[in-house]
C-alpha cells in the first residue's frame, strides 16, 4: 500500500511540469488567435475614386459593413462557419451593387447565369452550382448540393430541378433584371472587339470564416462575366479555383478573371503553399496574386483567413471591395490604399 501511494505521488510529480507547459502553450496560442475572424469581398477590378460616385461608394461600404455585422453577431453566438458564410453571402447576393444574385450581370443572350460554391474546412466537403438562372440564392443551392446530394457540382436546369426539389427559393428570371447591368451589356456589346475594363466585365462576392470552434469555411457567388457565351462557367463554382477551405491551412474565396484562376488553381494553391512550403497566408497570397498570376496576365485577388485567424486580401487590380472583422477590429476597404 505504502509503495502504491509512493508510486502515484512520484507519477503526479513527474507529470506536473508537463501539464504546466501545455497550459502555458495553450495560453500563448489563445493570446494571439482571435476567437473568430471573417473576411468578405464584393469583387476586384478597375475600381478607382474617379470611376465610383460618392453615393455608390457610400452604399457599397454600408452593405459590406452590414454583412460584417451580421457575420459577427452569428460568430459571437457560436454559429458554425458554414452558416455564417451562407448568411453573409445572402446579404451580398440580395444587393444590386454586386455581381451575384440580384445584381448578377447579363450573358450574351441577356439572361443571368449564376455560379456559386461553398466548402467546409473541417471535412473537405464541398458543393457547387453552375449556370443557374432562377435560384434566388445560388450559395444556398451550392450548400444543398454539398449536404443533400452525393455530388459536388450540378449545373443548369438539373441544378435548378434539384434546388426546387429541396425547397430552395425559386424566382422568376425577371427578379435579376437591373437597369445598370442591362446598360453594361449594351456597352460591352457595342465595343465587343475593343478592350474592356475589368469592371465592365465581371465581379463576384465571397466570404471566408474562422468560427469559434476553430472550423474554417469559404463560399463564392457570382453572375460571371458580362456578355459571356456558350454556357461559359468561371472559377467561382470550381472547388480549388474560386473557393477552398481546409482546417489545416486556410479558407479562400477568389475574384477576378476566372479562366486564370482555374488554370492556376488559385484557391487550392494558397492552401497547398501553406501546407507544403510552410509559408504564411500573407506570403502565399503575395506570391500567387502579385507574382504568378500577374506575370501570366491574370487580374484579380482573393480574401482568406487562416486557421490562426490571420487575414489576407491580396489583389493586383486597382481596387477590390473587401472587409474583415475580428473581435475589436472592423475594416472596410475599396481602393489600393
Ligand atoms: N471570377 C468570376 C468569373 O470569372 C468573375 C469575378 O470574380 O470577377 O466568373
CSV table of C-alpha atoms and ligand atoms in Angstrom, one decimal:
chain,number,residue,atom,x,y,z
A,1,UNK,CA,0.0,0.0,0.0
A,2,UNK,CA,2.8,2.4,1.0
A,3,UNK,CA,4.6,1.5,-2.3
A,4,UNK,CA,1.5,2.2,-4.3
A,5,UNK,CA,1.0,5.7,-2.6
A,6,UNK,CA,4.6,6.5,-3.3
A,7,UNK,CA,4.3,5.4,-6.9
A,8,UNK,CA,1.2,7.6,-7.5
A,9,UNK,CA,2.9,10.5,-5.8
A,10,UNK,CA,6.0,10.2,-8.0
A,11,UNK,CA,3.9,9.9,-11.1
A,12,UNK,CA,2.0,13.1,-10.2
A,13,UNK,CA,5.2,15.0,-9.6
A,14,UNK,CA,6.7,13.8,-12.9
A,15,UNK,CA,3.6,14.9,-14.8
A,16,UNK,CA,3.2,18.3,-13.2
A,17,UNK,CA,5.8,20.3,-15.2
A,18,UNK,CA,4.5,18.8,-18.5
A,19,UNK,CA,0.9,19.8,-17.6
A,20,UNK,CA,2.0,23.3,-16.8
A,21,UNK,CA,3.9,23.6,-20.0
A,22,UNK,CA,0.8,22.5,-22.0
A,23,UNK,CA,-1.3,25.1,-20.2
A,24,UNK,CA,1.3,27.8,-20.9
A,25,UNK,CA,1.4,27.0,-24.6
A,26,UNK,CA,-2.3,27.0,-24.9
A,27,UNK,CA,-2.5,30.3,-23.2
A,28,UNK,CA,0.1,31.8,-25.6
A,29,UNK,CA,-1.8,30.5,-28.6
A,30,UNK,CA,-5.0,31.9,-27.2
A,31,UNK,CA,-3.4,35.3,-26.7
A,32,UNK,CA,-2.7,35.7,-30.5
A,33,UNK,CA,-5.5,33.7,-32.0
A,34,UNK,CA,-8.8,35.7,-32.2
A,35,UNK,CA,-12.0,34.0,-31.0
A,36,UNK,CA,-13.3,34.3,-34.6
A,37,UNK,CA,-12.5,36.1,-37.9
A,38,UNK,CA,-14.4,36.7,-41.1
A,39,UNK,CA,-13.3,38.3,-44.4
A,40,UNK,CA,-15.5,39.2,-47.4
A,41,UNK,CA,-15.2,40.6,-50.9
A,42,UNK,CA,-17.5,42.2,-53.4
A,43,UNK,CA,-15.3,41.8,-56.5
A,44,UNK,CA,-12.0,43.2,-57.8
A,45,UNK,CA,-11.4,45.4,-60.9
A,46,UNK,CA,-10.8,48.9,-62.1
A,47,UNK,CA,-12.3,50.4,-59.0
A,48,UNK,CA,-10.9,53.9,-58.6
A,49,UNK,CA,-12.2,57.1,-56.9
A,50,UNK,CA,-12.6,58.6,-60.3
A,51,UNK,CA,-15.0,55.9,-61.6
A,52,UNK,CA,-17.0,55.4,-58.4
A,53,UNK,CA,-19.5,58.0,-57.4
A,54,UNK,CA,-19.6,59.2,-53.8
A,55,UNK,CA,-23.1,57.9,-53.4
A,56,UNK,CA,-22.3,54.4,-54.8
A,57,UNK,CA,-19.2,54.2,-52.6
A,58,UNK,CA,-21.2,55.0,-49.5
A,59,UNK,CA,-23.9,52.4,-50.4
A,60,UNK,CA,-21.2,49.7,-51.1
A,61,UNK,CA,-19.4,50.5,-47.8
A,62,UNK,CA,-22.7,50.3,-45.9
A,63,UNK,CA,-23.6,46.9,-47.5
A,64,UNK,CA,-20.1,45.5,-46.7
A,65,UNK,CA,-20.5,46.7,-43.1
A,66,UNK,CA,-24.0,45.2,-42.8
A,67,UNK,CA,-22.5,41.9,-43.9
A,68,UNK,CA,-19.7,42.2,-41.3
A,69,UNK,CA,-22.2,43.0,-38.5
A,70,UNK,CA,-24.4,40.1,-39.4
A,71,UNK,CA,-21.4,37.7,-39.5
A,72,UNK,CA,-20.0,38.9,-36.2
A,73,UNK,CA,-23.4,38.5,-34.4
A,74,UNK,CA,-23.6,34.9,-35.7
A,75,UNK,CA,-20.0,34.2,-34.7
A,76,UNK,CA,-20.5,35.6,-31.3
A,77,UNK,CA,-23.5,33.3,-30.9
A,78,UNK,CA,-21.2,30.4,-31.8
A,79,UNK,CA,-22.8,29.7,-35.1
A,80,UNK,CA,-20.8,27.3,-37.4
A,81,UNK,CA,-18.6,28.8,-40.1
A,82,UNK,CA,-20.8,27.3,-42.9
A,83,UNK,CA,-23.9,29.0,-41.6
A,84,UNK,CA,-22.1,32.3,-41.4
A,85,UNK,CA,-20.7,32.1,-44.9
A,86,UNK,CA,-24.2,31.3,-46.3
A,87,UNK,CA,-26.0,34.1,-44.4
A,88,UNK,CA,-23.4,36.7,-45.1
A,89,UNK,CA,-23.4,35.8,-48.8
A,90,UNK,CA,-27.2,36.2,-48.9
A,91,UNK,CA,-26.8,39.8,-47.9
A,92,UNK,CA,-24.4,40.4,-50.8
A,93,UNK,CA,-26.5,38.4,-53.2
A,94,UNK,CA,-29.5,40.5,-52.3
A,95,UNK,CA,-27.8,43.7,-53.1
A,96,UNK,CA,-27.8,45.1,-56.7
A,97,UNK,CA,-24.4,46.6,-56.1
A,98,UNK,CA,-22.5,43.3,-56.5
A,99,UNK,CA,-22.3,40.9,-59.4
A,100,UNK,CA,-24.1,38.0,-57.7
A,101,UNK,CA,-27.8,37.1,-57.1
A,102,UNK,CA,-29.9,40.2,-57.6
A,103,UNK,CA,-27.1,42.2,-59.1
A,104,UNK,CA,-25.9,39.4,-61.5
A,105,UNK,CA,-24.6,40.5,-64.9
A,106,UNK,CA,-26.2,39.5,-68.2
A,107,UNK,CA,-24.8,37.0,-70.6
A,108,UNK,CA,-24.8,37.5,-74.4
A,109,UNK,CA,-28.4,36.4,-74.7
A,110,UNK,CA,-29.5,39.0,-72.0
A,111,UNK,CA,-30.0,36.2,-69.4
A,112,UNK,CA,-28.5,35.8,-66.0
A,113,UNK,CA,-26.4,32.6,-65.4
A,114,UNK,CA,-25.1,32.3,-61.9
A,115,UNK,CA,-22.3,30.2,-60.4
A,116,UNK,CA,-21.6,29.5,-56.7
A,117,UNK,CA,-19.7,27.2,-54.4
A,118,UNK,CA,-19.1,26.5,-50.7
A,119,UNK,CA,-16.6,24.4,-48.8
A,120,UNK,CA,-16.2,23.2,-45.3
A,121,UNK,CA,-12.6,23.1,-44.0
A,122,UNK,CA,-13.5,20.6,-41.2
A,123,UNK,CA,-14.2,17.6,-43.5
A,124,UNK,CA,-13.3,19.0,-47.0
A,125,UNK,CA,-17.0,18.6,-48.1
A,126,UNK,CA,-18.0,20.9,-50.9
A,127,UNK,CA,-20.9,21.8,-53.1
A,128,UNK,CA,-21.4,24.0,-56.2
A,129,UNK,CA,-23.8,25.1,-58.9
A,130,UNK,CA,-23.0,26.5,-62.3
A,131,UNK,CA,-25.1,28.3,-64.9
A,132,UNK,CA,-28.3,28.7,-62.8
A,133,UNK,CA,-30.9,31.3,-63.6
A,134,UNK,CA,-33.9,31.1,-61.2
A,135,UNK,CA,-32.4,30.4,-57.8
A,136,UNK,CA,-32.6,33.4,-55.6
A,137,UNK,CA,-29.6,32.4,-53.5
A,138,UNK,CA,-27.2,30.3,-55.5
A,139,UNK,CA,-24.9,29.9,-52.5
A,140,UNK,CA,-27.7,28.0,-50.7
A,141,UNK,CA,-28.1,25.8,-53.8
A,142,UNK,CA,-24.4,25.1,-53.5
A,143,UNK,CA,-24.8,24.2,-49.8
A,144,UNK,CA,-27.7,21.9,-50.6
A,145,UNK,CA,-25.6,20.1,-53.2
A,146,UNK,CA,-23.0,19.6,-50.6
A,147,UNK,CA,-25.3,18.4,-47.9
A,148,UNK,CA,-28.2,16.7,-49.7
A,149,UNK,CA,-26.6,15.1,-52.8
A,150,UNK,CA,-23.8,12.6,-53.4
A,151,UNK,CA,-22.3,15.1,-55.9
A,152,UNK,CA,-20.1,18.2,-55.6
A,153,UNK,CA,-21.3,20.2,-58.7
A,154,UNK,CA,-24.5,20.5,-60.5
A,155,UNK,CA,-25.3,22.7,-63.5
A,156,UNK,CA,-28.0,24.4,-65.5
A,157,UNK,CA,-31.6,23.0,-65.4
A,158,UNK,CA,-30.5,19.9,-63.4
A,159,UNK,CA,-29.2,22.2,-60.6
A,160,UNK,CA,-32.5,24.1,-60.7
A,161,UNK,CA,-34.6,21.0,-60.6
A,162,UNK,CA,-32.5,19.7,-57.6
A,163,UNK,CA,-33.0,23.1,-55.9
A,164,UNK,CA,-36.7,23.1,-56.5
A,165,UNK,CA,-36.9,19.6,-55.0
A,166,UNK,CA,-35.0,20.7,-52.0
A,167,UNK,CA,-37.3,23.7,-51.3
A,168,UNK,CA,-34.9,26.5,-52.2
A,169,UNK,CA,-36.4,29.8,-53.1
A,170,UNK,CA,-37.1,30.0,-56.8
A,171,UNK,CA,-37.8,33.3,-58.5
A,172,UNK,CA,-38.9,34.5,-62.0
A,173,UNK,CA,-35.8,35.3,-64.1
A,174,UNK,CA,-37.1,38.9,-64.2
A,175,UNK,CA,-36.1,39.2,-60.5
A,176,UNK,CA,-32.5,39.5,-61.6
A,177,UNK,CA,-33.2,42.3,-64.1
A,178,UNK,CA,-31.4,45.5,-63.2
A,179,UNK,CA,-31.1,48.6,-65.4
A,180,UNK,CA,-27.4,49.0,-64.6
A,181,UNK,CA,-26.5,45.5,-65.7
A,182,UNK,CA,-28.5,45.9,-68.9
A,183,UNK,CA,-26.7,49.1,-69.7
A,184,UNK,CA,-23.4,47.3,-69.1
A,185,UNK,CA,-24.3,44.6,-71.5
A,186,UNK,CA,-25.2,47.1,-74.2
A,187,UNK,CA,-22.0,49.0,-73.6
A,188,UNK,CA,-19.9,45.8,-73.7
A,189,UNK,CA,-21.7,44.6,-76.9
A,190,UNK,CA,-21.1,48.0,-78.6
A,191,UNK,CA,-17.4,47.6,-78.1
A,192,UNK,CA,-17.3,43.8,-78.4
A,193,UNK,CA,-14.0,43.8,-80.2
A,194,UNK,CA,-12.3,46.5,-78.1
A,195,UNK,CA,-10.5,46.2,-74.8
A,196,UNK,CA,-13.0,46.3,-71.9
A,197,UNK,CA,-12.3,47.4,-68.4
A,198,UNK,CA,-12.2,44.8,-65.7
A,199,UNK,CA,-15.1,46.5,-64.0
A,200,UNK,CA,-17.3,46.2,-67.0
A,201,UNK,CA,-16.5,42.5,-67.4
A,202,UNK,CA,-17.0,40.9,-64.0
A,203,UNK,CA,-17.4,41.0,-60.2
A,204,UNK,CA,-18.2,38.4,-57.6
A,205,UNK,CA,-18.9,38.1,-53.9
A,206,UNK,CA,-17.2,35.9,-51.4
A,207,UNK,CA,-16.7,35.1,-47.7
A,208,UNK,CA,-14.2,33.2,-45.6
A,209,UNK,CA,-14.7,32.4,-41.9
A,210,UNK,CA,-12.9,31.0,-38.9
A,211,UNK,CA,-15.6,30.2,-36.3
A,212,UNK,CA,-15.4,29.9,-32.5
A,213,UNK,CA,-14.8,26.1,-32.8
A,214,UNK,CA,-11.8,26.7,-35.0
A,215,UNK,CA,-13.5,25.5,-38.1
A,216,UNK,CA,-12.9,27.2,-41.5
A,217,UNK,CA,-15.4,27.6,-44.4
A,218,UNK,CA,-15.5,29.6,-47.6
A,219,UNK,CA,-18.0,30.5,-50.2
A,220,UNK,CA,-18.2,32.4,-53.5
A,221,UNK,CA,-21.2,33.5,-55.6
A,222,UNK,CA,-21.2,35.3,-59.0
A,223,UNK,CA,-23.0,36.3,-62.1
A,224,UNK,CA,-19.8,35.6,-64.0
A,225,UNK,CA,-18.8,37.8,-66.9
A,226,UNK,CA,-20.9,40.3,-68.8
A,227,UNK,CA,-21.7,39.1,-72.3
A,228,UNK,CA,-20.4,35.6,-71.7
A,229,UNK,CA,-21.5,32.9,-74.2
A,230,UNK,CA,-21.8,29.2,-74.7
A,231,UNK,CA,-22.7,28.5,-71.1
A,232,UNK,CA,-19.3,29.7,-70.0
A,233,UNK,CA,-18.6,28.8,-66.4
A,234,UNK,CA,-15.9,30.6,-64.5
A,235,UNK,CA,-13.8,29.8,-61.4
A,236,UNK,CA,-16.3,30.7,-58.8
A,237,UNK,CA,-18.1,27.3,-58.6
A,238,UNK,CA,-14.9,25.3,-59.1
A,239,UNK,CA,-13.5,24.0,-55.8
A,240,UNK,CA,-9.8,24.6,-55.8
A,241,UNK,CA,-10.0,27.5,-58.3
A,242,UNK,CA,-12.5,30.1,-56.9
A,243,UNK,CA,-13.1,28.5,-53.4
A,244,UNK,CA,-11.2,26.3,-51.0
A,245,UNK,CA,-11.2,25.6,-47.3
A,246,UNK,CA,-9.1,23.2,-45.2
A,247,UNK,CA,-8.9,23.4,-41.4
A,248,UNK,CA,-5.2,22.5,-41.7
A,249,UNK,CA,-4.4,25.8,-43.5
A,250,UNK,CA,-7.0,28.4,-44.6
A,251,UNK,CA,-10.3,29.3,-46.2
A,252,UNK,CA,-10.2,31.2,-49.5
A,253,UNK,CA,-12.6,33.0,-51.9
A,254,UNK,CA,-11.4,34.4,-55.1
A,255,UNK,CA,-12.5,37.1,-57.6
A,256,UNK,CA,-11.1,38.1,-61.0
A,257,UNK,CA,-10.6,36.8,-64.5
A,258,UNK,CA,-11.9,33.3,-63.9
A,259,UNK,CA,-10.0,31.5,-66.7
A,260,UNK,CA,-6.7,32.3,-65.0
A,261,UNK,CA,-8.0,31.3,-61.6
A,262,UNK,CA,-9.0,27.9,-63.0
A,263,UNK,CA,-5.7,27.4,-64.8
A,264,UNK,CA,-3.6,28.4,-61.8
A,265,UNK,CA,-5.9,26.5,-59.3
A,266,UNK,CA,-5.6,29.7,-57.2
A,267,UNK,CA,-7.7,28.9,-54.1
A,268,UNK,CA,-6.1,25.5,-53.6
A,269,UNK,CA,-2.6,26.8,-54.4
A,270,UNK,CA,-2.9,29.2,-51.4
A,271,UNK,CA,-3.7,26.2,-49.1
A,272,UNK,CA,-1.0,24.0,-50.8
A,273,UNK,CA,1.7,26.6,-50.4
A,274,UNK,CA,0.9,26.9,-46.7
A,275,UNK,CA,0.8,23.2,-46.2
A,276,UNK,CA,3.8,22.0,-48.2
A,277,UNK,CA,6.0,25.1,-48.3
A,278,UNK,CA,5.2,26.2,-44.7
A,279,UNK,CA,4.8,29.8,-45.7
A,280,UNK,CA,2.4,32.2,-44.1
A,281,UNK,CA,-1.0,33.2,-45.7
A,282,UNK,CA,0.4,36.6,-46.5
A,283,UNK,CA,3.4,35.2,-48.3
A,284,UNK,CA,1.3,32.7,-50.2
A,285,UNK,CA,-1.1,35.4,-51.2
A,286,UNK,CA,1.6,37.8,-52.4
A,287,UNK,CA,3.4,35.1,-54.4
A,288,UNK,CA,0.3,33.8,-56.1
A,289,UNK,CA,-1.5,37.1,-56.9
A,290,UNK,CA,1.4,39.5,-57.4
A,291,UNK,CA,3.9,37.2,-59.0
A,292,UNK,CA,2.4,34.0,-60.5
A,293,UNK,CA,-0.9,35.5,-61.7
A,294,UNK,CA,0.4,38.9,-62.5
A,295,UNK,CA,3.2,37.6,-64.7
A,296,UNK,CA,0.7,35.4,-66.5
A,297,UNK,CA,-1.6,38.4,-67.2
A,298,UNK,CA,-4.3,37.3,-64.8
A,299,UNK,CA,-6.2,40.0,-62.9
A,300,UNK,CA,-8.0,39.7,-59.6
A,301,UNK,CA,-7.4,38.8,-56.0
A,302,UNK,CA,-8.8,36.8,-53.1
A,303,UNK,CA,-9.8,37.1,-49.4
A,304,UNK,CA,-8.7,34.5,-47.0
A,305,UNK,CA,-8.5,33.6,-43.3
A,306,UNK,CA,-6.0,31.1,-41.9
A,307,UNK,CA,-6.5,28.6,-39.0
A,308,UNK,CA,-5.0,31.1,-36.6
A,309,UNK,CA,-7.3,33.9,-37.6
A,310,UNK,CA,-4.8,35.8,-39.8
A,311,UNK,CA,-6.5,37.7,-42.7
A,312,UNK,CA,-5.1,38.3,-46.2
A,313,UNK,CA,-6.8,40.3,-49.0
A,314,UNK,CA,-4.3,40.5,-51.9
A,315,UNK,CA,-5.3,41.8,-55.4
A,316,UNK,CA,-3.4,43.0,-58.4
A,317,UNK,CA,-6.2,45.3,-59.8
A,318,UNK,CA,-6.8,48.9,-59.0
A,319,UNK,CA,-9.3,48.1,-56.3
A,320,UNK,CA,-11.2,45.3,-54.6
A,321,UNK,CA,-14.3,45.7,-52.4
A,322,UNK,CA,-13.2,44.0,-49.2
A,323,UNK,CA,-13.7,44.0,-45.5
A,324,UNK,CA,-13.0,41.9,-42.4
A,325,UNK,CA,-13.9,41.6,-38.8
A,326,UNK,CA,-12.3,40.1,-35.7
A,327,UNK,CA,-13.0,40.8,-32.0
A,328,UNK,CA,-12.4,44.6,-31.6
A,329,UNK,CA,-11.3,45.1,-35.2
A,330,UNK,CA,-13.5,46.1,-38.2
A,331,UNK,CA,-12.1,47.2,-41.6
A,332,UNK,CA,-13.8,48.1,-44.9
A,333,UNK,CA,-11.6,49.0,-47.9
A,334,UNK,CA,-12.1,49.6,-51.6
A,335,UNK,CA,-9.1,51.2,-53.2
A,336,UNK,CA,-5.4,50.2,-53.2
A,337,UNK,CA,-4.6,52.1,-50.0
B,1,LIG,N1,-14.3,35.1,-61.2
B,1,LIG,C1,-15.5,35.4,-61.8
B,1,LIG,C2,-15.7,34.7,-63.1
B,1,LIG,O1,-14.7,34.7,-63.9
B,1,LIG,C3,-15.7,36.9,-62.0
B,1,LIG,C4,-15.1,37.8,-60.9
B,1,LIG,O2,-14.8,37.3,-59.9
B,1,LIG,O3,-15.0,39.0,-61.2
B,1,LIG,O4,-16.7,34.3,-63.4
